[in-house]
């Protein structure tokens, strides 16, 4: 790979490898790229949340090293968007920072999470993507570059539409505006490394996944999600592909895949309670018991939030105005903390029925008791079975240090696990072991760790992959394509996984 090679990178949030393969015959541009790739799958991080995942893509580091990761539990007052406090950890450590220090000119457009922009060798156009969490803003480095449009034209769409179908046209308009702005920078500035990020597909999949699942046979193709894959194929991939020449490698990647949000719940805290590791305050099931009343109100509120989009919108607005409110929500729990040893933690405080979660073990146990407790919980989780088929529900479970190592490892629960895709964790305690998810209707789509995308394309050469890539391989791979190999081996958790195929 010569030092003249340029890299043009398109990041599409939530682009799913399985859907791409499924739709590829009707996606001519993606298909052109995929025909030259032996594999397009990439493994995301745990948990496969967007901020956590993009931070790993940018830095080549696992989340325990960059710290952009957020688990919530009912013990701590967790605020919404807590991970934003750690964004400073990626400043100066992104792949474009390394490239810039090797005199590569970088043009970085809308990098998710990387806001405000910081000084680089080139241009950074940064915006706030989480418009439901914080006010929309757009800033550039250097400060005086003309955008060629009104910033409001590239403002991401809300994740909480009261009528989902109303976001389709505005989302398409937004994507076209993003492409227009991107091409303007691509043409007007000298660059060796160009990166542009698109946020909308993730949102569309969250909201419309049930359509995809409900259609059978050929009708499968007549869904909103499929239409968006076609839209991206034509107006994003097609437009940028025109600029790929012999000196340029084209990379298309995503932070995680998408799938159906679990419908079935397994109430992990109830398992812990029955194992004697978690104690509940509720003694009597009546309204004279304040903790029962609180739990009753909470259950009802969650149900209403999930079923009524307009209320969900208000709730999200409320949470963005008062980020501490989630803390109140999570702390008002029926758990008797004095006598509890272990309890569930996930990324949504139980609002979203995630299939990836963890268990926190109370501090203050002796080291040997702590290890014994963890081991017994690991064993217990492995034994949880579907009550109807006696199939195991937990896909994998491990101690956190067996997954990642780094200064922020303590942000992970002591034990982490992934349920099979159709199962999510429920937070109910004091009642049944299994239940049904109520957030399923509101956000039927769910992030998947296994089906993120990495495609590398060159017009006349082919690449070989050393193995299936993971997000931390992206930064060192991009640097190698640019001819930068002389960094310290310990700089990244991943490695360059692409080689040119000498047969081509
Ligand atoms: Zn994402």
Short mmCIF file of C-alpha atoms and ligand atoms in Angstrom, two decimals:
data_model
loop_
_atom_site.label_atom_id
_atom_site.label_comp_id
_atom_site.label_asym_id
_atom_site.label_seq_id
_atom_site.Cartn_x
_atom_site.Cartn_y
_atom_site.Cartn_z
CA UNK A 1 0.00 0.00 0.00
CA UNK A 2 1.67 3.15 -1.15
CA UNK A 3 1.84 6.45 0.62
CA UNK A 4 -0.15 7.99 -2.25
CA UNK A 5 -3.24 5.93 -1.49
CA UNK A 6 -6.27 7.91 -0.38
CA UNK A 7 -9.16 6.62 1.71
CA UNK A 8 -12.80 7.58 1.28
CA UNK A 9 -14.89 6.21 4.13
CA UNK A 10 -18.68 6.14 4.46
CA UNK A 11 -20.01 5.31 7.93
CA UNK A 12 -23.68 4.27 8.03
CA UNK A 13 -25.10 3.81 11.50
CA UNK A 14 -26.81 0.43 11.90
CA UNK A 15 -26.12 -0.84 8.35
CA UNK A 16 -26.69 -4.59 8.67
CA UNK A 17 -24.57 -7.23 6.92
CA UNK A 18 -27.41 -9.77 6.71
CA UNK A 19 -29.87 -7.30 5.20
CA UNK A 20 -27.25 -6.18 2.67
CA UNK A 21 -26.70 -9.78 1.60
CA UNK A 22 -30.44 -10.38 1.51
CA UNK A 23 -31.21 -7.33 -0.64
CA UNK A 24 -28.03 -7.23 -2.70
CA UNK A 25 -29.56 -8.14 -6.08
CA UNK A 26 -31.55 -4.94 -5.91
CA UNK A 27 -28.72 -2.77 -4.61
CA UNK A 28 -26.47 -2.33 -7.68
CA UNK A 29 -23.83 -0.15 -6.03
CA UNK A 30 -23.50 -2.12 -2.83
CA UNK A 31 -23.48 -5.25 -4.98
CA UNK A 32 -20.55 -3.93 -7.00
CA UNK A 33 -18.58 -3.44 -3.78
CA UNK A 34 -19.67 -6.76 -2.30
CA UNK A 35 -18.69 -8.77 -5.38
CA UNK A 36 -15.07 -7.97 -4.64
CA UNK A 37 -15.30 -8.77 -0.95
CA UNK A 38 -14.94 -12.26 0.44
CA UNK A 39 -16.84 -11.16 3.53
CA UNK A 40 -18.64 -8.01 4.64
CA UNK A 41 -19.32 -8.86 8.28
CA UNK A 42 -17.70 -7.14 11.21
CA UNK A 43 -18.22 -7.85 14.91
CA UNK A 44 -19.28 -4.89 17.02
CA UNK A 45 -18.34 -4.21 20.63
CA UNK A 46 -20.18 -5.16 23.80
CA UNK A 47 -22.57 -3.53 24.37
CA UNK A 48 -23.26 -2.61 20.71
CA UNK A 49 -24.47 0.91 21.52
CA UNK A 50 -23.72 3.57 18.91
CA UNK A 51 -21.51 5.90 21.01
CA UNK A 52 -19.54 2.96 22.45
CA UNK A 53 -19.13 1.42 19.00
CA UNK A 54 -18.09 4.59 17.14
CA UNK A 55 -15.58 5.45 19.87
CA UNK A 56 -13.98 2.02 19.26
CA UNK A 57 -14.00 2.53 15.49
CA UNK A 58 -12.29 5.91 15.84
CA UNK A 59 -9.67 4.95 18.42
CA UNK A 60 -9.02 1.26 17.71
CA UNK A 61 -9.54 0.70 21.44
CA UNK A 62 -11.98 -1.47 23.32
CA UNK A 63 -14.56 0.37 25.48
CA UNK A 64 -12.75 -0.40 28.75
CA UNK A 65 -9.92 1.76 27.38
CA UNK A 66 -11.87 4.70 25.91
CA UNK A 67 -14.59 4.75 28.59
CA UNK A 68 -17.50 5.71 26.30
CA UNK A 69 -19.84 3.08 27.72
CA UNK A 70 -22.86 3.33 29.96
CA UNK A 71 -24.60 0.65 32.00
CA UNK A 72 -27.51 1.58 34.23
CA UNK A 73 -28.77 -0.08 37.34
CA UNK A 74 -31.41 0.70 39.90
CA UNK A 75 -28.84 1.45 42.59
CA UNK A 76 -27.00 4.41 41.11
CA UNK A 77 -28.45 7.67 39.90
CA UNK A 78 -27.60 7.23 36.25
CA UNK A 79 -28.32 10.18 34.03
CA UNK A 80 -29.29 9.97 30.37
CA UNK A 81 -26.35 10.44 28.04
CA UNK A 82 -23.80 9.87 30.80
CA UNK A 83 -21.35 8.56 28.18
CA UNK A 84 -21.08 12.10 26.76
CA UNK A 85 -18.86 12.98 29.73
CA UNK A 86 -16.18 10.67 28.29
CA UNK A 87 -16.05 12.05 24.75
CA UNK A 88 -12.88 13.95 25.71
CA UNK A 89 -11.13 10.57 25.78
CA UNK A 90 -11.30 10.25 21.99
CA UNK A 91 -9.95 13.75 21.29
CA UNK A 92 -6.53 13.46 19.66
CA UNK A 93 -6.80 9.63 19.56
CA UNK A 94 -9.03 9.12 16.52
CA UNK A 95 -7.66 7.52 13.33
CA UNK A 96 -7.75 10.93 11.66
CA UNK A 97 -5.56 12.37 14.44
CA UNK A 98 -2.93 9.68 13.75
CA UNK A 99 -3.24 10.24 10.00
CA UNK A 100 -2.87 13.99 10.48
CA UNK A 101 0.29 13.55 12.51
CA UNK A 102 1.68 11.65 9.51
CA UNK A 103 0.94 14.66 7.30
CA UNK A 104 -2.24 13.23 5.79
CA UNK A 105 -4.89 15.82 5.06
CA UNK A 106 -8.20 14.82 6.65
CA UNK A 107 -11.76 15.84 5.89
CA UNK A 108 -14.07 14.52 8.61
CA UNK A 109 -17.80 15.18 8.25
CA UNK A 110 -20.38 14.62 11.04
CA UNK A 111 -18.42 12.02 13.05
CA UNK A 112 -20.99 10.64 15.51
CA UNK A 113 -20.10 11.60 19.07
CA UNK A 114 -17.03 13.65 18.04
CA UNK A 115 -18.47 17.03 18.97
CA UNK A 116 -17.30 19.74 19.45
CA UNK A 117 -14.59 19.47 16.77
CA UNK A 118 -10.93 19.73 17.71
CA UNK A 119 -7.84 20.91 15.82
CA UNK A 120 -6.73 18.38 13.20
CA UNK A 121 -4.64 18.44 10.03
CA UNK A 122 -7.59 19.34 7.83
CA UNK A 123 -11.28 19.96 8.41
CA UNK A 124 -13.80 18.67 10.93
CA UNK A 125 -17.52 19.38 10.61
CA UNK A 126 -19.14 18.20 13.86
CA UNK A 127 -22.76 18.17 14.93
CA UNK A 128 -24.78 16.83 17.82
CA UNK A 129 -26.54 13.70 16.56
CA UNK A 130 -28.59 12.96 19.69
CA UNK A 131 -31.21 15.64 19.06
CA UNK A 132 -33.55 14.05 21.61
CA UNK A 133 -30.90 14.35 24.30
CA UNK A 134 -29.33 17.72 23.66
CA UNK A 135 -29.81 20.81 21.55
CA UNK A 136 -28.79 20.57 17.91
CA UNK A 137 -25.57 22.34 17.10
CA UNK A 138 -22.98 22.30 14.34
CA UNK A 139 -19.41 23.52 14.62
CA UNK A 140 -16.42 23.34 12.33
CA UNK A 141 -12.66 23.28 12.65
CA UNK A 142 -11.32 25.68 11.47
CA UNK A 143 -14.21 27.86 12.56
CA UNK A 144 -14.60 29.93 9.43
CA UNK A 145 -15.31 27.31 6.74
CA UNK A 146 -18.46 27.91 4.70
CA UNK A 147 -20.96 25.02 4.84
CA UNK A 148 -22.86 25.95 1.70
CA UNK A 149 -26.14 25.32 3.49
CA UNK A 150 -28.15 26.25 6.54
CA UNK A 151 -27.08 24.01 9.49
CA UNK A 152 -30.76 23.18 10.14
CA UNK A 153 -30.81 21.33 6.79
CA UNK A 154 -28.45 18.70 8.19
CA UNK A 155 -30.11 18.31 11.60
CA UNK A 156 -30.81 14.64 12.46
CA UNK A 157 -34.47 13.59 12.80
CA UNK A 158 -36.04 12.81 16.18
CA UNK A 159 -36.04 9.19 17.31
CA UNK A 160 -39.50 9.62 18.82
CA UNK A 161 -41.90 10.46 15.99
CA UNK A 162 -45.55 10.58 17.05
CA UNK A 163 -46.42 9.20 13.62
CA UNK A 164 -43.53 7.10 12.29
CA UNK A 165 -44.54 7.50 8.65
CA UNK A 166 -44.12 11.26 8.96
CA UNK A 167 -40.35 10.91 9.29
CA UNK A 168 -39.81 9.09 5.97
CA UNK A 169 -39.72 12.06 3.62
CA UNK A 170 -37.81 14.40 6.00
CA UNK A 171 -35.26 11.62 6.56
CA UNK A 172 -34.70 11.23 2.81
CA UNK A 173 -34.34 14.99 2.44
CA UNK A 174 -31.81 15.01 5.28
CA UNK A 175 -29.72 12.27 3.65
CA UNK A 176 -29.69 14.17 0.35
CA UNK A 177 -28.57 17.33 2.16
CA UNK A 178 -25.82 15.41 3.95
CA UNK A 179 -24.60 13.97 0.64
CA UNK A 180 -24.65 17.41 -0.97
CA UNK A 181 -22.61 18.91 1.85
CA UNK A 182 -20.23 15.94 1.83
CA UNK A 183 -19.61 16.14 -1.93
CA UNK A 184 -19.02 19.87 -1.64
CA UNK A 185 -16.19 19.26 0.84
CA UNK A 186 -14.92 16.29 -1.13
CA UNK A 187 -14.57 18.47 -4.23
CA UNK A 188 -13.38 21.72 -2.69
CA UNK A 189 -10.69 20.48 -0.32
CA UNK A 190 -7.50 18.59 -0.77
CA UNK A 191 -7.64 15.36 1.28
CA UNK A 192 -5.96 12.00 1.77
CA UNK A 193 -8.57 10.75 4.23
CA UNK A 194 -12.26 11.57 3.85
CA UNK A 195 -14.88 10.32 6.30
CA UNK A 196 -18.60 11.04 6.34
CA UNK A 197 -21.17 9.61 8.75
CA UNK A 198 -24.89 9.02 8.19
CA UNK A 199 -27.12 8.59 11.24
CA UNK A 200 -30.61 7.98 9.83
CA UNK A 201 -30.71 4.30 8.86
CA UNK A 202 -30.39 3.29 12.51
CA UNK A 203 -33.47 5.31 13.43
CA UNK A 204 -35.48 3.97 10.48
CA UNK A 205 -34.65 0.38 11.46
CA UNK A 206 -35.54 0.99 15.12
CA UNK A 207 -38.97 2.27 14.12
CA UNK A 208 -39.86 0.06 11.13
CA UNK A 209 -38.33 -3.34 11.81
CA UNK A 210 -41.72 -4.94 12.49
CA UNK A 211 -42.78 -4.20 8.89
CA UNK A 212 -39.86 -6.23 7.66
CA UNK A 213 -40.74 -9.15 9.90
CA UNK A 214 -44.44 -9.09 9.16
CA UNK A 215 -44.15 -9.37 5.39
CA UNK A 216 -43.79 -12.79 3.84
CA UNK A 217 -42.54 -13.89 0.41
CA UNK A 218 -41.90 -11.22 -2.19
CA UNK A 219 -43.77 -8.58 -0.24
CA UNK A 220 -40.75 -8.56 2.03
CA UNK A 221 -39.17 -6.14 -0.40
CA UNK A 222 -41.98 -3.63 -0.10
CA UNK A 223 -40.96 -2.32 3.26
CA UNK A 224 -39.68 1.00 4.47
CA UNK A 225 -36.36 -0.50 5.52
CA UNK A 226 -35.74 -2.05 2.12
CA UNK A 227 -36.63 1.27 0.47
CA UNK A 228 -34.03 2.99 2.59
CA UNK A 229 -31.37 0.44 1.67
CA UNK A 230 -32.17 1.25 -1.96
CA UNK A 231 -32.08 4.96 -1.20
CA UNK A 232 -28.64 4.69 0.40
CA UNK A 233 -27.48 2.52 -2.50
CA UNK A 234 -28.47 5.09 -5.09
CA UNK A 235 -27.96 8.44 -3.39
CA UNK A 236 -25.09 7.76 -1.00
CA UNK A 237 -22.97 4.83 -2.23
CA UNK A 238 -23.67 5.60 -5.91
CA UNK A 239 -22.75 9.28 -5.57
CA UNK A 240 -19.48 8.74 -3.70
CA UNK A 241 -18.47 5.70 -5.75
CA UNK A 242 -18.04 8.02 -8.76
CA UNK A 243 -15.03 9.56 -7.06
CA UNK A 244 -13.17 6.30 -6.56
CA UNK A 245 -10.10 6.02 -8.79
CA UNK A 246 -6.91 3.92 -8.88
CA UNK A 247 -5.44 5.97 -6.03
CA UNK A 248 -8.42 5.66 -3.72
CA UNK A 249 -9.73 2.88 -1.50
CA UNK A 250 -13.46 3.06 -0.75
CA UNK A 251 -14.57 1.86 2.66
CA UNK A 252 -18.15 1.37 3.80
CA UNK A 253 -18.69 0.46 7.43
CA UNK A 254 -21.20 0.40 10.26
CA UNK A 255 -21.05 0.33 14.04
CA UNK A 256 -23.50 -2.57 14.59
CA UNK A 257 -26.20 -4.48 12.74
CA UNK A 258 -29.92 -4.58 13.42
CA UNK A 259 -32.47 -7.19 14.34
CA UNK A 260 -35.88 -7.64 15.91
CA UNK A 261 -36.14 -6.37 19.48
CA UNK A 262 -36.81 -9.28 21.83
CA UNK A 263 -40.48 -9.98 22.56
CA UNK A 264 -39.80 -12.40 25.40
CA UNK A 265 -38.40 -11.33 28.73
CA UNK A 266 -36.51 -13.18 31.38
CA UNK A 267 -36.65 -11.41 34.74
CA UNK A 268 -33.05 -11.78 35.85
CA UNK A 269 -33.57 -10.05 39.21
CA UNK A 270 -36.27 -12.57 40.02
CA UNK A 271 -33.79 -15.40 39.36
CA UNK A 272 -31.33 -13.68 41.69
CA UNK A 273 -34.07 -13.24 44.30
CA UNK A 274 -35.01 -16.91 44.17
CA UNK A 275 -31.33 -17.79 44.53
CA UNK A 276 -31.26 -15.67 47.70
CA UNK A 277 -28.87 -13.08 46.21
CA UNK A 278 -31.43 -10.28 45.93
CA UNK A 279 -33.97 -9.22 48.54
CA UNK A 280 -37.23 -7.44 47.84
CA UNK A 281 -38.91 -4.86 50.04
CA UNK A 282 -42.42 -5.78 48.94
CA UNK A 283 -44.14 -7.91 51.54
CA UNK A 284 -47.81 -7.43 50.77
CA UNK A 285 -49.32 -6.89 47.35
CA UNK A 286 -51.48 -3.92 48.29
CA UNK A 287 -51.44 -0.17 48.05
CA UNK A 288 -50.78 0.37 51.76
CA UNK A 289 -47.26 -0.85 51.09
CA UNK A 290 -45.40 2.16 49.64
CA UNK A 291 -42.84 0.11 47.72
CA UNK A 292 -45.59 -1.93 46.10
CA UNK A 293 -47.43 1.25 45.11
CA UNK A 294 -44.24 2.71 43.66
CA UNK A 295 -43.56 -0.44 41.65
CA UNK A 296 -47.19 -0.52 40.46
CA UNK A 297 -47.02 3.09 39.24
CA UNK A 298 -43.67 2.43 37.55
CA UNK A 299 -45.00 -0.60 35.70
CA UNK A 300 -48.04 1.32 34.54
CA UNK A 301 -45.92 4.27 33.40
CA UNK A 302 -43.58 2.04 31.41
CA UNK A 303 -46.56 0.42 29.75
CA UNK A 304 -48.06 3.76 28.75
CA UNK A 305 -44.69 5.06 27.54
CA UNK A 306 -44.27 2.03 25.36
CA UNK A 307 -47.70 2.02 23.82
CA UNK A 308 -48.25 5.65 23.13
CA UNK A 309 -45.71 7.36 20.95
CA UNK A 310 -46.81 10.84 21.87
CA UNK A 311 -46.24 10.12 25.55
CA UNK A 312 -42.90 8.55 24.70
CA UNK A 313 -41.98 11.76 22.95
CA UNK A 314 -42.93 13.76 26.04
CA UNK A 315 -41.03 11.35 28.24
CA UNK A 316 -37.93 11.69 26.10
CA UNK A 317 -38.28 15.46 26.12
CA UNK A 318 -38.63 15.32 29.90
CA UNK A 319 -35.53 13.15 30.22
CA UNK A 320 -33.52 15.50 28.01
CA UNK A 321 -34.57 18.53 30.07
CA UNK A 322 -33.98 16.75 33.36
CA UNK A 323 -31.29 14.13 32.74
CA UNK A 324 -31.31 13.26 36.45
CA UNK A 325 -34.90 12.05 36.07
CA UNK A 326 -33.74 8.65 34.85
CA UNK A 327 -31.92 8.43 38.15
CA UNK A 328 -35.18 8.92 40.02
CA UNK A 329 -36.75 6.30 37.79
CA UNK A 330 -34.03 3.75 38.34
CA UNK A 331 -33.60 4.40 42.06
CA UNK A 332 -37.30 3.95 42.88
CA UNK A 333 -36.95 0.20 42.99
CA UNK A 334 -38.45 -2.45 45.25
CA UNK A 335 -35.02 -3.90 46.01
CA UNK A 336 -33.85 -4.05 49.60
CA UNK A 337 -30.26 -2.90 49.05
CA UNK A 338 -29.07 -3.63 52.59
CA UNK A 339 -29.57 -7.33 52.05
CA UNK A 340 -28.92 -7.65 48.33
CA UNK A 341 -25.72 -9.16 46.95
CA UNK A 342 -26.23 -8.99 43.18
CA UNK A 343 -28.55 -7.21 40.77
CA UNK A 344 -29.20 -6.60 37.08
CA UNK A 345 -27.71 -3.73 35.05
CA UNK A 346 -28.26 -2.94 31.37
CA UNK A 347 -27.96 0.03 29.03
CA UNK A 348 -31.54 1.25 29.28
CA UNK A 349 -32.55 0.74 32.92
CA UNK A 350 -35.01 -1.87 31.72
CA UNK A 351 -36.83 0.40 29.27
CA UNK A 352 -35.74 -1.42 26.12
CA UNK A 353 -35.51 -5.16 26.82
CA UNK A 354 -31.92 -5.57 25.65
CA UNK A 355 -30.51 -9.02 25.07
CA UNK A 356 -27.11 -7.85 26.29
CA UNK A 357 -26.76 -6.97 29.96
CA UNK A 358 -24.80 -7.56 33.12
CA UNK A 359 -24.99 -8.26 36.82
CA UNK A 360 -23.43 -6.08 39.46
CA UNK A 361 -22.12 -7.62 42.64
CA UNK A 362 -22.22 -5.43 45.76
CA UNK A 363 -18.90 -4.02 46.86
CA UNK A 364 -17.45 -4.95 50.21
CA UNK A 365 -17.40 -8.74 49.86
CA UNK A 366 -14.12 -10.46 50.68
CA UNK A 367 -12.15 -11.37 47.53
CA UNK A 368 -12.84 -15.08 47.91
CA UNK A 369 -16.55 -14.56 48.60
CA UNK A 370 -16.73 -12.17 45.63
CA UNK A 371 -15.24 -14.81 43.31
CA UNK A 372 -17.48 -17.55 44.68
CA UNK A 373 -20.52 -15.34 44.25
CA UNK A 374 -19.59 -14.46 40.68
CA UNK A 375 -18.96 -18.07 39.78
CA UNK A 376 -22.28 -19.20 41.22
CA UNK A 377 -24.11 -16.48 39.27
CA UNK A 378 -22.30 -17.45 36.06
CA UNK A 379 -23.37 -21.07 36.65
CA UNK A 380 -26.93 -20.02 37.40
CA UNK A 381 -27.23 -17.91 34.23
CA UNK A 382 -25.93 -20.76 32.09
CA UNK A 383 -28.77 -22.93 33.40
CA UNK A 384 -31.65 -20.56 32.58
CA UNK A 385 -33.95 -22.30 30.13
CA UNK A 386 -36.93 -21.47 27.98
CA UNK A 387 -39.83 -22.76 30.13
CA UNK A 388 -41.58 -24.21 27.07
CA UNK A 389 -38.75 -25.84 25.14
CA UNK A 390 -36.09 -26.20 27.87
CA UNK A 391 -33.64 -24.63 25.41
CA UNK A 392 -30.93 -22.53 27.06
CA UNK A 393 -31.59 -18.79 26.93
CA UNK A 394 -28.14 -17.37 27.72
CA UNK A 395 -25.90 -17.34 24.65
CA UNK A 396 -22.75 -16.56 26.61
CA UNK A 397 -21.77 -15.25 30.02
CA UNK A 398 -18.38 -14.15 31.33
CA UNK A 399 -16.54 -12.16 33.96
CA UNK A 400 -15.93 -8.64 32.68
CA UNK A 401 -12.13 -8.91 32.73
CA UNK A 402 -12.35 -11.89 30.37
CA UNK A 403 -13.89 -9.64 27.70
CA UNK A 404 -11.93 -6.39 27.96
CA UNK A 405 -9.09 -4.89 29.92
CA UNK A 406 -8.55 -1.20 30.61
CA UNK A 407 -8.88 1.65 33.09
CA UNK A 408 -12.66 1.92 32.57
CA UNK A 409 -13.43 -1.76 33.10
CA UNK A 410 -15.24 -0.85 36.33
CA UNK A 411 -17.91 0.86 34.21
CA UNK A 412 -18.98 -2.67 33.25
CA UNK A 413 -21.04 -4.83 35.60
CA UNK A 414 -19.02 -7.59 37.30
CA UNK A 415 -20.61 -10.26 35.11
CA UNK A 416 -21.73 -9.67 31.54
CA UNK A 417 -23.92 -11.81 29.35
CA UNK A 418 -25.82 -12.01 26.10
CA UNK A 419 -29.19 -13.72 25.77
CA UNK A 420 -30.31 -15.41 22.56
CA UNK A 421 -31.69 -12.78 20.17
CA UNK A 422 -35.38 -13.40 20.88
CA UNK A 423 -34.92 -12.88 24.64
CA UNK A 424 -34.46 -9.61 26.51
CA UNK A 425 -33.76 -8.86 30.15
CA UNK A 426 -36.73 -7.85 32.27
CA UNK A 427 -36.35 -5.89 35.48
CA UNK A 428 -39.44 -7.09 37.30
CA UNK A 429 -38.99 -8.70 40.64
CA UNK A 430 -41.45 -10.18 43.10
CA UNK A 431 -43.51 -11.83 40.41
CA UNK A 432 -42.89 -14.29 37.56
CA UNK A 433 -39.58 -15.42 36.04
CA UNK A 434 -40.66 -14.77 32.46
CA UNK A 435 -42.67 -12.04 30.78
CA UNK A 436 -43.37 -10.15 27.59
CA UNK A 437 -41.59 -7.02 26.41
CA UNK A 438 -43.70 -3.89 26.27
CA UNK A 439 -41.15 -1.70 24.48
CA UNK A 440 -41.30 -3.98 21.49
CA UNK A 441 -44.10 -2.10 19.72
CA UNK A 442 -42.49 1.30 20.09
CA UNK A 443 -38.99 0.35 18.91
CA UNK A 444 -39.20 -3.01 17.17
CA UNK A 445 -35.63 -2.75 15.83
CA UNK A 446 -32.67 -3.53 18.04
CA UNK A 447 -28.88 -3.33 17.67
CA UNK A 448 -27.00 -6.55 16.89
CA UNK A 449 -23.37 -7.16 17.72
CA UNK A 450 -22.75 -9.87 15.10
CA UNK A 451 -23.74 -8.12 11.87
CA UNK A 452 -21.90 -4.81 11.56
CA UNK A 453 -20.38 -4.14 8.12
CA UNK A 454 -16.88 -3.55 6.77
CA UNK A 455 -16.38 -3.39 3.00
CA UNK A 456 -13.11 -2.31 1.36
CA UNK A 457 -13.17 -1.67 -2.38
CA UNK A 458 -10.58 -0.73 -4.97
CA UNK A 459 -11.51 -0.48 -8.67
CA UNK A 460 -8.87 -2.89 -9.96
CA UNK A 461 -7.49 -4.76 -6.96
CA UNK A 462 -8.98 -7.12 -4.42
CA UNK A 463 -8.45 -7.44 -0.72
CA UNK A 464 -8.02 -10.49 1.45
CA UNK A 465 -9.15 -10.44 5.06
CA UNK A 466 -6.94 -12.11 7.63
CA UNK A 467 -10.03 -12.93 9.71
CA UNK A 468 -13.44 -11.48 10.47
CA UNK A 469 -12.78 -7.91 11.59
CA UNK A 470 -13.93 -6.31 14.80
CA UNK A 471 -14.41 -2.56 15.34
CA UNK A 472 -10.99 -2.06 16.92
CA UNK A 473 -9.36 -3.26 13.67
CA UNK A 474 -10.79 -0.33 11.69
CA UNK A 475 -8.35 2.41 12.78
CA UNK A 476 -5.12 0.41 12.21
CA UNK A 477 -6.51 -0.92 8.90
CA UNK A 478 -7.27 2.58 7.61
CA UNK A 479 -3.83 3.81 8.67
CA UNK A 480 -2.17 0.90 6.86
CA UNK A 481 -4.12 1.67 3.69
CA UNK A 482 -2.73 5.20 3.92
CA UNK A 483 0.77 3.77 4.21
CA UNK A 484 1.12 4.44 7.94
CA UNK A 485 2.50 1.33 9.63
CA UNK A 486 5.07 2.73 12.00
CA UNK A 487 2.91 3.22 15.08
CA UNK A 488 3.54 1.48 18.36
CA UNK A 489 1.99 -2.00 18.26
CA UNK A 490 0.29 -1.35 21.58
CA UNK A 491 -1.45 1.78 20.32
CA UNK A 492 -4.51 -0.20 19.21
CA UNK A 493 -6.37 -3.27 20.45
CA UNK A 494 -7.00 -4.30 16.84
CA UNK A 495 -4.70 -4.72 13.85
CA UNK A 496 -4.65 -4.16 10.11
CA UNK A 497 -6.73 -7.05 8.76
CA UNK A 498 -6.54 -6.30 5.01
CA UNK A 499 -3.95 -7.46 2.50
CA UNK A 500 -4.02 -6.84 -1.24
CA UNK A 501 -4.67 -10.07 -3.08
CA UNK A 502 -1.51 -10.60 -5.15
CA UNK A 503 -3.52 -12.62 -7.72
CA UNK A 504 -5.29 -9.47 -8.91
ZN1 LIG B 1 -25.48 2.88 15.92
#
